[in-house]
CSV table of C-alpha atoms and ligand atoms in Angstrom, one decimal:
chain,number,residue,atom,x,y,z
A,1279,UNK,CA,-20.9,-39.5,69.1
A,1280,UNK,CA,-24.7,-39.0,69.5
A,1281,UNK,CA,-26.8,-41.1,66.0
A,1282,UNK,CA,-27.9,-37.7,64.6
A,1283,UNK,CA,-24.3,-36.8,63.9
A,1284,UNK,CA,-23.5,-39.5,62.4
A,1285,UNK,CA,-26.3,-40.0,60.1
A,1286,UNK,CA,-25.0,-36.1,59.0
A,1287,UNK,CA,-21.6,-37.3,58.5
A,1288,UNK,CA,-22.7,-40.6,56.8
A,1289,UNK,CA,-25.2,-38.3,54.3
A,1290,UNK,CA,-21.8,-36.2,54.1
A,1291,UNK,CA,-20.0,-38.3,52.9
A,1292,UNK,CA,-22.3,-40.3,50.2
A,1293,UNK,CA,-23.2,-36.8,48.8
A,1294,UNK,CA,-19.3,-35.7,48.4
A,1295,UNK,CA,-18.6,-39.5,46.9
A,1296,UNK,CA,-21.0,-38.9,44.3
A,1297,UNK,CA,-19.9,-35.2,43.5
A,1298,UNK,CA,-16.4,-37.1,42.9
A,1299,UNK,CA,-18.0,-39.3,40.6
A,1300,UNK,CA,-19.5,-36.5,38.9
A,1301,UNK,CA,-16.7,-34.8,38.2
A,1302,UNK,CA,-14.5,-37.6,37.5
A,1303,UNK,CA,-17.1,-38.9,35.1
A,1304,UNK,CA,-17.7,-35.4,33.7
A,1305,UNK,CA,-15.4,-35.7,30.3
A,1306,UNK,CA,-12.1,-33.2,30.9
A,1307,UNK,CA,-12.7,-31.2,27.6
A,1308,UNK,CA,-15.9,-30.1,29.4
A,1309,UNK,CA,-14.1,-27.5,30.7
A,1310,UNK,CA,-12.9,-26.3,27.1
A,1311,UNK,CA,-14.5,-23.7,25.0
A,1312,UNK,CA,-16.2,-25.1,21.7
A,1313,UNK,CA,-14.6,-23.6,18.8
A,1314,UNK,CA,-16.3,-23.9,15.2
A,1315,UNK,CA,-13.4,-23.4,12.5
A,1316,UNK,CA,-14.6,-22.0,9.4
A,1317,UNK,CA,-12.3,-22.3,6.4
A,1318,UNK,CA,-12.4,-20.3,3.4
A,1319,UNK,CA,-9.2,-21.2,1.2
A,1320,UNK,CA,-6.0,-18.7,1.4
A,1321,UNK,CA,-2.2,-19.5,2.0
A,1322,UNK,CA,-3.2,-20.7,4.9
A,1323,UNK,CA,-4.6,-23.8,3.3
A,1324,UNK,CA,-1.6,-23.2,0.5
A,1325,UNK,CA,0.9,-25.5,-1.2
A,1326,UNK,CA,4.2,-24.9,-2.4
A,1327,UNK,CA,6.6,-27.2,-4.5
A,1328,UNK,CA,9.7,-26.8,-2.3
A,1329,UNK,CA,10.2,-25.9,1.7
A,1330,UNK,CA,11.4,-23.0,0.8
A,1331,UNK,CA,8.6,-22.0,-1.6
A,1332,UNK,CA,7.0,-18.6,-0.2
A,1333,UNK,CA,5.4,-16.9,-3.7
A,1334,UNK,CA,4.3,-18.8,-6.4
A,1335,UNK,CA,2.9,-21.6,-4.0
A,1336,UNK,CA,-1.2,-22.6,-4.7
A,1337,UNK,CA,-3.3,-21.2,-2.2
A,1338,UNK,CA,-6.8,-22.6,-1.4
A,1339,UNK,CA,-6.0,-26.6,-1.3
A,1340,UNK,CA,-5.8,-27.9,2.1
A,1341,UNK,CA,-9.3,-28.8,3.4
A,1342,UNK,CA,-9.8,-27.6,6.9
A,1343,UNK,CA,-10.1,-31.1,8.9
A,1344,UNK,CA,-6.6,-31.4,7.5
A,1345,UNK,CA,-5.5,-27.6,9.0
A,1346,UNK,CA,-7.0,-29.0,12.2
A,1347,UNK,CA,-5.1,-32.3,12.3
A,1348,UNK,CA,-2.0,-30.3,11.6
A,1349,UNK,CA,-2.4,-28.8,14.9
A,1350,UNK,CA,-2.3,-31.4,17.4
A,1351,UNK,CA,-2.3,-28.7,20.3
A,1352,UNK,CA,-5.5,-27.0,19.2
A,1353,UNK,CA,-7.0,-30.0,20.9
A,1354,UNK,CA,-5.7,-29.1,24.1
A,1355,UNK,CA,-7.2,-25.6,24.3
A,1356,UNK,CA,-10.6,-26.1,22.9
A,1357,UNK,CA,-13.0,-28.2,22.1
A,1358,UNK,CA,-12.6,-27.8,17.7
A,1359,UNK,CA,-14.4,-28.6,14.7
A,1360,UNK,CA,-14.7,-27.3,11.1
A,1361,UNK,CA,-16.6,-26.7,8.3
A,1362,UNK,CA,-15.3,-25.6,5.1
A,1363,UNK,CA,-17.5,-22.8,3.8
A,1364,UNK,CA,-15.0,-22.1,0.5
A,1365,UNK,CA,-12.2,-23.4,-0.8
A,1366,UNK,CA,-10.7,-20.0,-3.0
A,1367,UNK,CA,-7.8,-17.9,-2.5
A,1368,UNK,CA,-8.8,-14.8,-1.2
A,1369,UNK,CA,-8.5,-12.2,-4.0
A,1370,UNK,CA,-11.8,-14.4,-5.5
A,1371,UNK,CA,-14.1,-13.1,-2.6
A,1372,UNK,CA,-17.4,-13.0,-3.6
A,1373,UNK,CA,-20.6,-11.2,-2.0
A,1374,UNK,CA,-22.3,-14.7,-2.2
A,1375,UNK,CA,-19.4,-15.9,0.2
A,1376,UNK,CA,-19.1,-13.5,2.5
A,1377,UNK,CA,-23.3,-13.9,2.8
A,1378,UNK,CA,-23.1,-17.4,3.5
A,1379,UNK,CA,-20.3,-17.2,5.7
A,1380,UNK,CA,-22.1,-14.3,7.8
A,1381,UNK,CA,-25.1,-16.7,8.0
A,1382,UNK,CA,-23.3,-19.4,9.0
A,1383,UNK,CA,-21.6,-17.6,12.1
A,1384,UNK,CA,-25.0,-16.2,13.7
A,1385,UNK,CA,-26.7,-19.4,13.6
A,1386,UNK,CA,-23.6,-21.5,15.5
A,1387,UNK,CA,-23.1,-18.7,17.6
A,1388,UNK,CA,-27.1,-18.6,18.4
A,1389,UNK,CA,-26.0,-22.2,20.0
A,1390,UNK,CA,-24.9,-22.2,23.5
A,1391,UNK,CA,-22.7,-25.2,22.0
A,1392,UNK,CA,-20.4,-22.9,20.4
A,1393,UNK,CA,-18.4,-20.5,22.4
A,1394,UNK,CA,-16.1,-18.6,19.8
A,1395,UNK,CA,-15.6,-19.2,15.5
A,1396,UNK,CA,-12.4,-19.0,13.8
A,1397,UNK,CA,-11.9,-18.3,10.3
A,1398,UNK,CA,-9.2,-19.4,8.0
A,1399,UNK,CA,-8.9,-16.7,5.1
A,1400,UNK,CA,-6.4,-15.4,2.7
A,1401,UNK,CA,-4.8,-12.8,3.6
A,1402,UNK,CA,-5.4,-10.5,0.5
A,1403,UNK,CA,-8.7,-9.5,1.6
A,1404,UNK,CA,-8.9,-10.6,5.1
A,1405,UNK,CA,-9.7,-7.0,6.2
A,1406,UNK,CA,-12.7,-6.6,4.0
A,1407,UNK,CA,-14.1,-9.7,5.4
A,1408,UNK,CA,-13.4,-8.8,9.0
A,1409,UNK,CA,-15.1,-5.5,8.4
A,1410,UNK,CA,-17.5,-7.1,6.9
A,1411,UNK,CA,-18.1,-9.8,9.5
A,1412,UNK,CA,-17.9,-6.7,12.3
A,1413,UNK,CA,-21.1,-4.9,10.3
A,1414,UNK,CA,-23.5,-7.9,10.4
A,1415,UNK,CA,-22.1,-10.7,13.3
A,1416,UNK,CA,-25.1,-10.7,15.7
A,1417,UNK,CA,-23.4,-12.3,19.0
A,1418,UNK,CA,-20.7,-10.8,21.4
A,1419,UNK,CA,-18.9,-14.3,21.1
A,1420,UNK,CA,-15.2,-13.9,19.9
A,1421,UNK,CA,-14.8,-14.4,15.4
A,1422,UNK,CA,-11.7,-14.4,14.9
A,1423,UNK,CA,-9.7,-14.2,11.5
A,1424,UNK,CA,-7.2,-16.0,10.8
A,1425,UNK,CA,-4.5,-16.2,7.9
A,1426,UNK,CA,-0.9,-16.8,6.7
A,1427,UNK,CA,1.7,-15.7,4.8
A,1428,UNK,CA,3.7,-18.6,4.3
A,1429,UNK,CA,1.8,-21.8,2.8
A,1430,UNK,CA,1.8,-25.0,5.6
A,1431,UNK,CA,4.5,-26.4,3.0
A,1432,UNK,CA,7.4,-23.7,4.1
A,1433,UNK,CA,10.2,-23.7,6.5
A,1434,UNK,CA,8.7,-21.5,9.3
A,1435,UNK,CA,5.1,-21.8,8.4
A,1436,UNK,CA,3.5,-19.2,10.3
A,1437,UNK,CA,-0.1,-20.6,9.7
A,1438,UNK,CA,0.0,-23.4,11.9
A,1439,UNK,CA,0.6,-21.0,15.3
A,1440,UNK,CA,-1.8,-18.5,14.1
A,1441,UNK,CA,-4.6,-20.8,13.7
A,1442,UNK,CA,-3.4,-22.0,17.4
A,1443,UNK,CA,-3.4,-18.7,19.0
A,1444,UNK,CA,-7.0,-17.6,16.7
A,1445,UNK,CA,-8.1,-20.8,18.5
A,1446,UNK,CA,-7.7,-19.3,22.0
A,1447,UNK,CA,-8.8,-16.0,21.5
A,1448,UNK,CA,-12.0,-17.5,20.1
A,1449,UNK,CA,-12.1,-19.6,23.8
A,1450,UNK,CA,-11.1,-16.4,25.7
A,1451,UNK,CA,-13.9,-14.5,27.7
A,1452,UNK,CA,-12.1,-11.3,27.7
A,1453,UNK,CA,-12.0,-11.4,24.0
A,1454,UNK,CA,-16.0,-11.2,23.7
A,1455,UNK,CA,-18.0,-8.1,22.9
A,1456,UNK,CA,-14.7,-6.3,21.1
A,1457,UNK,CA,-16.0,-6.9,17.2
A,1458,UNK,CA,-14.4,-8.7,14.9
A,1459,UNK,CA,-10.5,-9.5,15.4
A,1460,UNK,CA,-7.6,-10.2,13.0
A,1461,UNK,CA,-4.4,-12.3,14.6
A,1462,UNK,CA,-1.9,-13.2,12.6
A,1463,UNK,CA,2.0,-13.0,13.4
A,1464,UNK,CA,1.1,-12.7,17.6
A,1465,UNK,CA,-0.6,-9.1,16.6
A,1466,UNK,CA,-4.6,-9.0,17.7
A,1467,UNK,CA,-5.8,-6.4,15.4
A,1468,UNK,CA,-9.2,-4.9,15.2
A,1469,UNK,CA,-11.5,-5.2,11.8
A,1470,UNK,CA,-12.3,-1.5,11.3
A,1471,UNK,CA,-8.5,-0.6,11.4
A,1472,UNK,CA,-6.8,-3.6,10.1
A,1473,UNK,CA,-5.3,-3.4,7.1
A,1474,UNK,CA,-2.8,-5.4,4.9
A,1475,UNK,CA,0.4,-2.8,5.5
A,1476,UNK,CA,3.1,-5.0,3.3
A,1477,UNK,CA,2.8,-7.6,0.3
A,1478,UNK,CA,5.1,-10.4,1.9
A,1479,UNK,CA,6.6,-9.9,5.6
A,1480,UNK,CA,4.9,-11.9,8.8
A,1481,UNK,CA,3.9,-8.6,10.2
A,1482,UNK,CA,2.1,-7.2,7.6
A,1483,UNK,CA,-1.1,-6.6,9.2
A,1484,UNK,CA,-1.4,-3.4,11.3
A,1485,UNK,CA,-3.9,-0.5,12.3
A,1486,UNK,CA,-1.3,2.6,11.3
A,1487,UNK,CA,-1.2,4.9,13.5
A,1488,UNK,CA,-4.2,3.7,15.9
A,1489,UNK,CA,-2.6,0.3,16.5
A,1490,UNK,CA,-2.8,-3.2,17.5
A,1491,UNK,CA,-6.0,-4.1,20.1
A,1492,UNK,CA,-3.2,-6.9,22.2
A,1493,UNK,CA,-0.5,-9.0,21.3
A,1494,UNK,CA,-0.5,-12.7,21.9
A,1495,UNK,CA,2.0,-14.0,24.3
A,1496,UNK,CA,2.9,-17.2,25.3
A,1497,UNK,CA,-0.9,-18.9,24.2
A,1498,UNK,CA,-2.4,-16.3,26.3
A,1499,UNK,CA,-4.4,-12.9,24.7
A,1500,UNK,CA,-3.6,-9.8,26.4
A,1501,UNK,CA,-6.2,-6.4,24.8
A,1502,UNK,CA,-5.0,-3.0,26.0
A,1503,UNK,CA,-7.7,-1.1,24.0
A,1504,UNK,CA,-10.8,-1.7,22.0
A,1505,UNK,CA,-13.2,0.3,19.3
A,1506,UNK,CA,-15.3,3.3,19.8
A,1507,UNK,CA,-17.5,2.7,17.0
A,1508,UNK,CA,-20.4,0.2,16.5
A,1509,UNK,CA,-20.0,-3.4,16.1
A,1510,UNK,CA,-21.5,-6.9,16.0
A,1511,UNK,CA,-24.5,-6.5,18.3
A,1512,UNK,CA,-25.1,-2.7,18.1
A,1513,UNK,CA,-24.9,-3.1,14.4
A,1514,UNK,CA,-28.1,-2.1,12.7
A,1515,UNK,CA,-27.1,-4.2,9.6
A,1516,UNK,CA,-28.9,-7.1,9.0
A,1517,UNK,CA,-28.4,-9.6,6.3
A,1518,UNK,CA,-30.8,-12.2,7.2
A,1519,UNK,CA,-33.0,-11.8,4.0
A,1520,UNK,CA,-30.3,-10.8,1.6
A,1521,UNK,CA,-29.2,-13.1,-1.0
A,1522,UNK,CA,-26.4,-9.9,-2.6
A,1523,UNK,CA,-25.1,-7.0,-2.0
A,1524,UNK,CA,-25.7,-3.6,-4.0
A,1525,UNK,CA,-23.0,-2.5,-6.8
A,1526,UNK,CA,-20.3,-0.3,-5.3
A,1527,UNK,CA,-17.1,0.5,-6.9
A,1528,UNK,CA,-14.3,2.7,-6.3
A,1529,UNK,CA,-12.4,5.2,-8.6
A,1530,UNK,CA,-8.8,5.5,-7.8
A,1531,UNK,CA,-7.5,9.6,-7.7
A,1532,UNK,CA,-4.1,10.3,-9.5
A,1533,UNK,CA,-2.3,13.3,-11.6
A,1534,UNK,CA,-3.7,13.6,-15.3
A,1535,UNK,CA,-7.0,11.6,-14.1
A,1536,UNK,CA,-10.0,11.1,-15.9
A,1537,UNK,CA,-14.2,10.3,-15.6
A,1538,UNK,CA,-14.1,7.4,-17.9
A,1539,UNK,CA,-13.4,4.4,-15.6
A,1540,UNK,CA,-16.8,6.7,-13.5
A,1541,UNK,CA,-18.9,6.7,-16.3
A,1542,UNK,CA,-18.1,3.1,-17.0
A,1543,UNK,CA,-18.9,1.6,-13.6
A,1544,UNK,CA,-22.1,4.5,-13.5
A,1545,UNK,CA,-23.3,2.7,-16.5
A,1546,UNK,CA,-22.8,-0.6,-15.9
A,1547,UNK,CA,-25.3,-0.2,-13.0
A,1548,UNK,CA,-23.5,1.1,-9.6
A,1549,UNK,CA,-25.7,2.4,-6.8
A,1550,UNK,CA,-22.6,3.9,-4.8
A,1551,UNK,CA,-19.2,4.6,-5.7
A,1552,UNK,CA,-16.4,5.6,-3.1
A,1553,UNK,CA,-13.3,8.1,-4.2
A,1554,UNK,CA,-9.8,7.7,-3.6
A,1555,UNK,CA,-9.2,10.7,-3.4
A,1556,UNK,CA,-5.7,12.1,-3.2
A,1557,UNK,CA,-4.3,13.9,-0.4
A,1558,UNK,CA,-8.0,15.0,2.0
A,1559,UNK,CA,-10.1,13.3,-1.0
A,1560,UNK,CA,-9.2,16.3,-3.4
A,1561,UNK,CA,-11.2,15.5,-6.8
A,1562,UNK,CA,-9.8,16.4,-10.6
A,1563,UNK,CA,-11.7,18.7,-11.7
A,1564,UNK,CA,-13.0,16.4,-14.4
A,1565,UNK,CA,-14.1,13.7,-12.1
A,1566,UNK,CA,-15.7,16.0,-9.9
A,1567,UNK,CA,-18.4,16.7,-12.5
A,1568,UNK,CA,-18.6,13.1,-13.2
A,1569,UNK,CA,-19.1,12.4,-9.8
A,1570,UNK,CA,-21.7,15.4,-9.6
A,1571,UNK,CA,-23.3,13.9,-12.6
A,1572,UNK,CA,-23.2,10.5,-11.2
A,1573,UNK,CA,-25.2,12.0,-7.8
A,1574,UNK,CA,-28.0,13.4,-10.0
A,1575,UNK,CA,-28.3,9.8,-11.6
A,1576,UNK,CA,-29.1,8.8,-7.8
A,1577,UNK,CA,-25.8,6.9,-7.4
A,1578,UNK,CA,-24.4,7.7,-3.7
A,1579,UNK,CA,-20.8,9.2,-3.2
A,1580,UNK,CA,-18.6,8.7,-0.6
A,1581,UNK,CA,-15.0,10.6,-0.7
A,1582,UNK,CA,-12.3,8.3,0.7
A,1583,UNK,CA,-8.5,8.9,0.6
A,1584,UNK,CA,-5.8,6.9,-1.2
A,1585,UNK,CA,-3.2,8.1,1.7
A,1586,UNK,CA,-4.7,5.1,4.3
A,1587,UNK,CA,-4.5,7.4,7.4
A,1588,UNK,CA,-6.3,10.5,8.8
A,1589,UNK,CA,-9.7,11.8,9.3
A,1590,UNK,CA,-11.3,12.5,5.8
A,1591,UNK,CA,-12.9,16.1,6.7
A,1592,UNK,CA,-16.8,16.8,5.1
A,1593,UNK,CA,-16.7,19.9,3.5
A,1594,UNK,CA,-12.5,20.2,3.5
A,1595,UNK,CA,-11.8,19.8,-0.6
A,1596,UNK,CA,-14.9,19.6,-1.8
A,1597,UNK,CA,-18.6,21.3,-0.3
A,1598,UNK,CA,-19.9,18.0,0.6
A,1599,UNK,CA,-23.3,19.9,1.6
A,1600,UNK,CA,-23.8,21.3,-1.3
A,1601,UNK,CA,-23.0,18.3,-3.7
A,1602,UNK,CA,-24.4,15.9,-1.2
A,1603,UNK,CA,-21.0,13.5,-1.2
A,1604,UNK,CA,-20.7,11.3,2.2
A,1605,UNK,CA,-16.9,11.6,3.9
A,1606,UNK,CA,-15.6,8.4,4.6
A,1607,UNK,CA,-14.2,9.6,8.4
A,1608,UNK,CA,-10.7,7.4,8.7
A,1609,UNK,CA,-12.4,4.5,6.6
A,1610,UNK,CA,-10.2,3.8,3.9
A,1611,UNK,CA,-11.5,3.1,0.4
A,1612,UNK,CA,-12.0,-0.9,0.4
A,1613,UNK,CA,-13.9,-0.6,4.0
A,1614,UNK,CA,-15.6,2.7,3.0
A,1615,UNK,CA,-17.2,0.3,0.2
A,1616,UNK,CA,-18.4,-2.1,2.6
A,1617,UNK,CA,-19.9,0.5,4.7
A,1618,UNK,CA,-21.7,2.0,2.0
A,1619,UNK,CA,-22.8,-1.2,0.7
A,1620,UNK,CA,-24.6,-2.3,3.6
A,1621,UNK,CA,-25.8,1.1,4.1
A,1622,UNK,CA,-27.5,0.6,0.8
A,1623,UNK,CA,-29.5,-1.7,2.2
A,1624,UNK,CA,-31.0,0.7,4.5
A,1625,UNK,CA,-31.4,4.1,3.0
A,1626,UNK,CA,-30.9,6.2,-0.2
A,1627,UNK,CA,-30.5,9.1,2.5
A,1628,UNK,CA,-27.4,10.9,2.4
A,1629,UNK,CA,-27.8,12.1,5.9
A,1630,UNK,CA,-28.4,9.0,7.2
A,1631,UNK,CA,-25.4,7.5,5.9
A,1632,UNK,CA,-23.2,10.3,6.5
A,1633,UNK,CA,-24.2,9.3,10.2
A,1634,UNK,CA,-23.3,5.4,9.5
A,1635,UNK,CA,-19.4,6.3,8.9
A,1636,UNK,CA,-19.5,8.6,12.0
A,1637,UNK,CA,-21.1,5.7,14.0
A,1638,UNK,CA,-19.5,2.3,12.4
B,2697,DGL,N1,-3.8,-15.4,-2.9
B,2697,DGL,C1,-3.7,-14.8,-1.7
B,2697,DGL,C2,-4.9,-14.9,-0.8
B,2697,DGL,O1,-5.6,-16.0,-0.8
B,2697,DGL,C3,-2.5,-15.4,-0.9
B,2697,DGL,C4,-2.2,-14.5,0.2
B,2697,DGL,C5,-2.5,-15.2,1.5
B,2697,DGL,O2,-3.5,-15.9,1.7
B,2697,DGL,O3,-1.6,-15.0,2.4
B,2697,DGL,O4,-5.3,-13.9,-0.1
């Protein structure tokens, strides 16, 4: 064998030898994703007395390096780490929490260090959040929320496996780019729809009638559909400068109703308020001309419906047009809020906002 060939095989072989080294040097969790986990408090974190202690537990009291150690397996699908942003149960979300948490996410997920964020919620308001978080997350990564109805205390504490399988669908490629996702219970739901369907059962989380985004199955995410509306990166909501959120409340519609619980939160200073409406947003009569008199105060209107399902129609029960109310689409009243909220922060324009809840 001539020297030039072996000089090639010689060079062949040092340069493989070192790639070997390389690799075997290269530390194995190299080759996980980097998972931030951002706790906020909930059952999730809860304690109860007994093992068999599933209402009238505390939520809010494990701190989140303690959710992570309680996981041992989290380890071996990503690379995780926490930070605990809140420590409340979930019913005491704040506007100043759900701002510092939305700050928080786009500036890890600006890092190429971070791959995917989990939060840990409670599950009472874990879909306003999530919408939320959908409006105003500026990076196709994977944030997914994460909660529980049983505290870590309980027999069959479903917390621990959804914060595993929220783990890998924060690590999973396939899961970027589809907004903000709720998983509890094996169920990957998607924020707009998601909603809290039952006050106690594992399954309670659901999109009614629209339905789940993908399932997880054996620690692997499977998607079989995704949004049509506007999300995360083609959001044009930005809360970068904001330090609050403008006043919106929402009046509930039943039989014998009246405009006093209106007036009230007109005059203690709301800029929107969002009807739920019964039926296609129908209004009482008397709260019709509250909210009429409420629009010429400047305060924005939005009809929602109590029912939870269906396309609310603009100009069905009431002439939107002509009182220049906002339909809410299929947004129920707690996301309708949000939406209107952040639209707040745009525009006064009831046009332009109408076009929002067509487009988000
Ligand atoms: N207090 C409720 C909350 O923090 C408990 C419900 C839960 O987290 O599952 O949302």
């Amino acid at each position: 064998m001539n020297r030039k060939v072996l000089v090639t095989l010689a060079v062949l072989v040092v340069f493989l030898c070192s790639m070997q080294v390389a690799f075997a040097a290269e530390p194995s969790n190299n080759h996980l994703p980097n998972v931030k986990i951002l706790a906020t408090g909930g059952t999730i974190a809860g304690s109860g007395a007994t093992s068999t202690t599933t209402v009238g537990y505390t939520a809010a009291v494990v701190p989140v390096d303690a959710l992570i150690n309680n996981v041992p397996e989290l380890k071996k699908v990503a690379n995780v780490s926490g930070e605990q942003i809140a420590q409340i149960a979930s019913e005491n979300m704040t506007n100043k929490v759900w701002l510092k948490l939305a700050k928080r996410i786009n500036e890890l997920l600006a890092s190429d260090d971070v791959d995917g964020i989990v939060v840990t919620h409670g599950t009472d308001t874990i879909e306003e959040t999530a919408y939320f978080l959908n409006l105003v997350v500026k990076s196709e990564k994977p944030v997914v929320i994460v909660g529980a109805m049983r505290p870590p205390t309980a027999m069959s504490a479903d917390g621990p496996m959804n914060l595993y399988n929220a783990v890998v669908i924060a690590g999973t490629k396939e899961a970027r780019n589809k907004g903000v996702l709720v998983c509890l219970n094996d169920a990957i739901n998607g924020a707009r729809e998601v909603t809290k369907t039952n006050t106690s059962l594992l399954d309670t989380f659901r999109a009614p009638e629209l339905g789940y985004l993908g399932y997880m199955q054996g620690g692997k995410a499977y998607f079989y559909r995704e949004s049509t509306r506007k999300h995360t990166t083609q959001s044009e909501f930005d809360i970068t400068g904001l330090t609050d959120l403008p006043r919106v409340d929402i009046v509930y519609g039943y039989a014998n109703n009246s405009r006093d619980g209106l007036d009230a939160f007109v005059a203690h200073g709301a800029k929107g308020i969002v009807h739920a409406g019964v039926g296609d947003g129908s209004l009482f009569t008397e709260v019709k001309q509250g909210l009429i008199d409420a629009r010429k105060q400047g305060v924005l209107i939005v009809r929602s419906s109590r029912v939870g399902n269906g396309i609310l129609a603009r100009n069905g029960e009431a002439n939107d047009d002509e009182l220049d109310f906002v339909a809410s689409d299929t947004l129920n009243p707690q996301k309708s809020r949000i939406l209107l909220m952040l639209a707040l922060t745009k525009t006064h324009d009831t046009k332009e906002i109408q076009r929002m809840f067509w487009e988000y």
